[in-house]
């Protein structure tokens, strides 16, 4: 059955249809939450919270074609809610690729993951969310802005600034200068 049919059945209370929808996207949601939150345990909590919200609010979804974007928006809001509720603490990140690597150079992959980890750590969670939604999940900027409930210009501006911080972080890696903390400019 197609996604539209599953969404419509789930809206009418079909648990199996919702389970099929959730199962289809759970890995991408978990990966996105891990990138935003930088903590695998918090990411699982955020995905669970997003799924609970999705089940609860699914009958109110007006455009069933936008189910995936709606679910990503719920996930981002769950992530940002968790960040607001928790104080700063040590964070552990495990990045998992969506697809198997085509090259056999695992040392290069390790260096790239470490570089990505350091660069993402320099961003605030809301900036990180924009980067993850746009580049990792491939959402167009209007959908990112809608998911975060911010104006499109604001989303573009934050993405531009986040990319600047990521570049600064990558550039300072070789010089040994400290990275810009917390995704802010000096």
PDB file of C-alpha atoms in Angstrom, residues 110-183:
ATOM      1  CA  UNK A 110      37.030   8.097  10.571  1.00  0.00           C
ATOM      2  CA  UNK A 111      38.797  11.418  10.015  1.00  0.00           C
ATOM      3  CA  UNK A 112      35.756  12.776   8.169  1.00  0.00           C
ATOM      4  CA  UNK A 113      33.405  11.694  10.962  1.00  0.00           C
ATOM      5  CA  UNK A 114      35.643  13.275  13.576  1.00  0.00           C
ATOM      6  CA  UNK A 115      35.784  16.489  11.580  1.00  0.00           C
ATOM      7  CA  UNK A 116      31.996  16.492  11.182  1.00  0.00           C
ATOM      8  CA  UNK A 117      31.568  15.800  14.894  1.00  0.00           C
ATOM      9  CA  UNK A 118      33.788  18.747  15.850  1.00  0.00           C
ATOM     10  CA  UNK A 119      32.125  21.071  13.381  1.00  0.00           C
ATOM     11  CA  UNK A 120      28.582  20.181  14.480  1.00  0.00           C
ATOM     12  CA  UNK A 121      29.578  20.525  18.137  1.00  0.00           C
ATOM     13  CA  UNK A 122      30.339  24.197  17.477  1.00  0.00           C
ATOM     14  CA  UNK A 123      26.713  24.898  16.526  1.00  0.00           C
ATOM     15  CA  UNK A 124      23.765  25.738  18.739  1.00  0.00           C
ATOM     16  CA  UNK A 125      21.039  23.061  18.636  1.00  0.00           C
ATOM     17  CA  UNK A 126      18.614  25.215  16.627  1.00  0.00           C
ATOM     18  CA  UNK A 127      21.307  25.964  14.021  1.00  0.00           C
ATOM     19  CA  UNK A 128      22.276  22.294  13.998  1.00  0.00           C
ATOM     20  CA  UNK A 129      18.616  21.410  13.356  1.00  0.00           C
ATOM     21  CA  UNK A 130      18.556  23.610  10.254  1.00  0.00           C
ATOM     22  CA  UNK A 131      21.758  22.039   8.906  1.00  0.00           C
ATOM     23  CA  UNK A 132      20.482  18.514   9.561  1.00  0.00           C
ATOM     24  CA  UNK A 133      17.070  19.155   8.027  1.00  0.00           C
ATOM     25  CA  UNK A 134      18.466  20.821   4.920  1.00  0.00           C
ATOM     26  CA  UNK A 135      21.632  18.854   4.181  1.00  0.00           C
ATOM     27  CA  UNK A 136      21.112  15.508   5.902  1.00  0.00           C
ATOM     28  CA  UNK A 137      17.387  15.016   5.277  1.00  0.00           C
ATOM     29  CA  UNK A 138      17.391  16.983   2.016  1.00  0.00           C
ATOM     30  CA  UNK A 139      14.477  19.252   2.889  1.00  0.00           C
ATOM     31  CA  UNK A 140      14.132  22.432   0.822  1.00  0.00           C
ATOM     32  CA  UNK A 141      14.536  25.658   2.795  1.00  0.00           C
ATOM     33  CA  UNK A 142      10.821  26.601   2.684  1.00  0.00           C
ATOM     34  CA  UNK A 143      10.020  23.238   4.301  1.00  0.00           C
ATOM     35  CA  UNK A 144      12.797  23.710   6.875  1.00  0.00           C
ATOM     36  CA  UNK A 145      11.377  27.118   7.786  1.00  0.00           C
ATOM     37  CA  UNK A 146       7.879  25.666   8.031  1.00  0.00           C
ATOM     38  CA  UNK A 147       9.104  22.767  10.175  1.00  0.00           C
ATOM     39  CA  UNK A 148      10.793  25.138  12.610  1.00  0.00           C
ATOM     40  CA  UNK A 149       7.948  27.675  12.406  1.00  0.00           C
ATOM     41  CA  UNK A 150      10.258  30.529  11.520  1.00  0.00           C
ATOM     42  CA  UNK A 151      10.237  32.899   8.529  1.00  0.00           C
ATOM     43  CA  UNK A 152      12.058  31.662   5.432  1.00  0.00           C
ATOM     44  CA  UNK A 153      14.497  34.590   5.583  1.00  0.00           C
ATOM     45  CA  UNK A 154      15.371  33.724   9.172  1.00  0.00           C
ATOM     46  CA  UNK A 155      15.969  30.087   8.253  1.00  0.00           C
ATOM     47  CA  UNK A 156      18.222  31.091   5.356  1.00  0.00           C
ATOM     48  CA  UNK A 157      20.128  33.527   7.538  1.00  0.00           C
ATOM     49  CA  UNK A 158      20.668  30.921  10.271  1.00  0.00           C
ATOM     50  CA  UNK A 159      21.788  28.355   7.710  1.00  0.00           C
ATOM     51  CA  UNK A 160      24.249  30.851   6.240  1.00  0.00           C
ATOM     52  CA  UNK A 161      25.654  31.623   9.690  1.00  0.00           C
ATOM     53  CA  UNK A 162      25.803  27.940  10.608  1.00  0.00           C
ATOM     54  CA  UNK A 163      27.773  27.179   7.435  1.00  0.00           C
ATOM     55  CA  UNK A 164      30.136  30.014   8.342  1.00  0.00           C
ATOM     56  CA  UNK A 165      30.702  28.485  11.784  1.00  0.00           C
ATOM     57  CA  UNK A 166      31.230  25.043  10.234  1.00  0.00           C
ATOM     58  CA  UNK A 167      33.802  26.484   7.828  1.00  0.00           C
ATOM     59  CA  UNK A 168      35.555  28.317  10.656  1.00  0.00           C
ATOM     60  CA  UNK A 169      35.650  25.133  12.688  1.00  0.00           C
ATOM     61  CA  UNK A 170      37.096  23.136   9.794  1.00  0.00           C
ATOM     62  CA  UNK A 171      39.639  25.865   8.961  1.00  0.00           C
ATOM     63  CA  UNK A 172      40.854  26.180  12.562  1.00  0.00           C
ATOM     64  CA  UNK A 173      41.337  22.420  12.802  1.00  0.00           C
ATOM     65  CA  UNK A 174      44.608  22.631  10.893  1.00  0.00           C
ATOM     66  CA  UNK A 175      45.882  25.817  12.576  1.00  0.00           C
ATOM     67  CA  UNK A 176      45.125  24.680  16.119  1.00  0.00           C
ATOM     68  CA  UNK A 177      43.147  27.829  16.933  1.00  0.00           C
ATOM     69  CA  UNK A 178      40.114  27.212  19.120  1.00  0.00           C
ATOM     70  CA  UNK A 179      36.817  26.883  17.286  1.00  0.00           C
ATOM     71  CA  UNK A 180      34.079  29.454  17.700  1.00  0.00           C
ATOM     72  CA  UNK A 181      32.077  28.240  20.726  1.00  0.00           C
ATOM     73  CA  UNK A 182      28.336  27.617  20.754  1.00  0.00           C
ATOM     74  CA  UNK A 183      27.774  28.521  17.113  1.00  0.00           C
TER      75      UNK A 183
END
